Amino acid sequence: MTDTAPAAASPALAARSVTKRFRGVVANDRVDFEVAAGEVHALLGENGAGKTTLCNVLTGLYRPEEGYVEIGGKAVRMHSPHDAHEAGIFMVHQQFRLVQSLSVAENVVLGWTRHGGTWFAPRRVEPEVAALAEQYGMDVAPQAKIWQLSVGEQQRVEILKALYRGARILIMDEPTSVLTPQEVDQLVATLRAMARSGSAVVFISHKLPEVLAVSDRITVLRSGRTVGTVDTAATSAEALAHMMVGRDVVFGDHAAAHHAGGEVVLKLEGLCAENDMGTPALVDVGLDVHAGEILGIAGVAGNGQRELAEVIAGERPRTGGSVTIAGKSQQGRPWEAIDTGLGYVPEDRMGVGVAPGLSITDNLRLKNYRRGGTILRNKKATEEAEELIRRFDIVARGPRTLARELSGGNLQKLIVARELSSGAKVLVVSSPTRGLDVGATESVRTLLADSARRGVAVVLISEDLDEIFELADRIAVLYRGRVTGVLNRGEADVDRIGLMMAGEVAA
Amino acid sequence: MIPFTIRFEPRERLSRWINIWVPVAAIVLALVIAGAVLAVSGHNPFTTYQQIIQAAFTQPGAFTQTLVSTTPLLFTGLAAAVAFRMRIWNIGAEGQLYLGSIAAAGVGLYLQSLPAPIVVLAMMVSGAIAGSLWAAIPGTLRAYFNTNEILTSLFLNYVADYLMYYLIFDSTSFWRDLTSPAARVFPQGKTLAASGNWPALTIFTIAVPLGLIVAVGVSGLLWGMIRGTRYGFEMRVMGDAPRAASHAGMNIRRKIISIMFVSGAVAGLGGASQVGDFRHVLDPRGLEQAQFGYTGIVVAALARYNPISAILAALGIGVLTNAGLALQGPNFPIGLTGTMEGILLFCVLGSEIFARYHVRVHRTRKPLAAHRAGQVRPAAPAAAPVEMALTGGGEQAS
Ligand SMILES: Nc1ncnc2c1ncn2[C@@H]1O[C@H](COP(=O)(O)OP(=O)(O)OP(=O)(O)O)[C@@H](O)[C@H]1O
Ligand SMILES: [Mg+2]
């Protein structure tokens, strides 16, 4: 990076030997971390390494048991995020906190009492919001209502909210996991602009290329401890992977041919459906998925992927067409799809894929508890859960840990573990490696390829073209709810698919 | 401007101890406040509290009387708890209990010549069925038309109330006594024959009503059901995350209706117990005044929707009710006992907030300079974070 941070006398924000424990888990173990004004500082580490916990300490959401937080060289004790906001520290969470029915400008000023008078005058601030957006190269209209915006645009509103409130330190926890590649580029530009203007940015991501592109320095955590801080210019993806895992990471190749060409186990014909707003989201979608193949669904977010998955799973009513799973025509009920052999990793995790207040054991048996009798067999379920925790390397105290206590990536592992171990004939997986660290991403991809090899038909919905190219035998492109083409991997190249995703060419 | 602000900060975790000492502190606080109210109104708090203990426990027959008050509250408390646990807000235990009474009284009268065990059993079954069918109405409306079950179940309480009055006061129904001299002066229901009087179990001097034994049994059953059965598992998932439940292939509609069935059946059993254990007659006025259904909501809340805790909660409210009845007299107006009950419930339920949040008082200082867009400060040396307590690093690090 050209504008490397000056090693100023005192860092803008620092954690000094911070220890944070949860019942039986040391999430942060004497962690040291500093971020200077004018730099983008990346936090790296495996799932459950303690990154989110550290950020929550830095923003006053958690109080550390030992150690302290330093702002501008002064030790402080924060009691709530409110205190952090007063000091100009803001965090953009993965779950956005926006009011859907209000405009961008309204959301920006909402709940902020320092914007002048008592009266709520969002109209007046629209020009200011627009200017702020422009200054940082963010493309978003202040008058637009939140529900009209894409996920990437909503994230920009969150950043604007922080900037408007005088953020000098911005913390972003896995901001890119929900973004399209283009949106990632925009975000990187915005964060660099913030650093140039003297702000400090903390950035978490599991994708090493992004981290290398955006950051000035990188701090690596492993099992709650600081491994070290390095200058981005002086490191490489391999070196970082080594620091995170503590050994060399081998990247496998999943390209080995699956025995494609089996019988059709998932058949979609003339499928039509509407989105939540009641406008058509799927138009006449027809696809055949064969046993033993992985069909990748490529497309820019919001082109019908969510609706497609939900209709197949019977969780969204269809307005036309038919779904046939393993030869059985579906009426469109979730239990019917599960019983005929559908495994499904949904796009929404918390509250849909898992029940946050229930234990790991309960969440793991969510889809097969019906196979037993009226009386639950708790002991057997616990044993099975322990087995899956081991096999999928879920970092948790034990099977009784509540799902909401899991780190983001381990929650994802839980869902993947349940669906991949269910013995399904058809798997529909939506961004299966979202939020997973490098190692877990590898093993989930291997498992998906193995499933296909065993004769499962896999539908892989992902915005990550690399993932699709790595795994899929055939690639279907969704654009505005239509399948604009299905290509064999051999005849597909990234540019062609990219153009199809943008609606510019047909297959 | 107010010189301080109060903030509620969620506790990071709930410790077991907090769950114990907060309610205990709340009860102590309530006793102090109620004591002050008593003193102001010219009563000696200590003698009053002593009287309460006598009236609820120590006087001859007092504890038996307490159990009489406890029994219906446990039924309605359980009815509310199972539904609330699944986030189905059945406010209709009141009406479901009325229906249970109507059915049990009808069956008890109709079958009176049969042997007692058969009559008692038939009363229980009919009470439960009537309550569950009544509850299934708002359940079905909620499941298929997404109507608000709070309103529908509440309004059905009034309908059930009128139905009861109609049977006794405004018609010559099967339930109404038309022959006895007393009934000519004032309308009333037919009294059940001995075969319809539920037996009580006498332990030392305490008479434990059959209904209470049944209610405790139901507590255990519900507890076991929630923990150990497929049905209970579905309840837990639905109560925690309804969308995860439908994702897991649970039939939400059927589940809503069936849980209303269960809830209504428990409330209806309570109605049957009112007729069989205590009143031996369909008594619209008595049931209406008692408001067991609504008090059951308080029981469920106190028990945090846990069927086993509901036993304790119902007993607690039973003690209060019974003591309140015993205290009432010319010097002790009914309003005062109501006030005391209110204070206690307010403190105990309100104390939840202290279990869940840190409450912190901050002095308000002058706000940070207003920030305007377009002139984002290039990170000036950080202004001292005024709202926070500044502490020395060394001291903190220890
Ligand atoms: N509220 C909580 N209660 C109990 N344990 C928790 C809680 N929050 C985090 N943990 C535990 O602390 C550890 C660190 O979690 P954290 O969320 O900080 O990980 P992370 O580095 O952000 O991982 P990921 O990359 O998966 O998001 C994990 O083992 C997690 O289970
Ligand atoms: Mg995390």
Short mmCIF file of C-alpha atoms in Angstrom, two decimals, chain A residues 21 60 73 78-79 106 133 168 202-203 258 260 292 309 323 399 406 448 495:
data_model
loop_
_atom_site.label_atom_id
_atom_site.label_comp_id
_atom_site.label_asym_id
_atom_site.label_seq_id
_atom_site.Cartn_x
_atom_site.Cartn_y
_atom_site.Cartn_z
CA ARG A 21 -14.03 -15.73 29.13
CA GLY A 60 -17.84 -1.78 24.65
CA GLY A 73 -3.26 6.25 24.48
CA MET A 78 -16.48 1.21 28.50
CA HIS A 79 -19.85 0.08 29.74
CA GLU A 106 -33.65 8.94 7.73
CA ALA A 133 -21.26 9.23 0.32
CA ARG A 168 -12.84 7.85 13.50
CA VAL A 202 -10.40 -2.81 11.55
CA PHE A 203 -11.31 -5.38 8.93
CA HIS A 258 -17.69 -36.85 -10.52
CA ALA A 260 -21.99 -37.23 -13.85
CA GLY A 292 -23.53 -37.58 -8.99
CA ALA A 309 -33.71 -22.60 -3.19
CA VAL A 323 -40.56 -29.69 -8.69
CA PRO A 399 -23.05 -30.77 22.60
CA LEU A 406 -21.09 -20.36 18.63
CA LEU A 448 -19.40 -31.67 -1.26
CA ASP A 495 -15.53 -13.77 -18.57
#
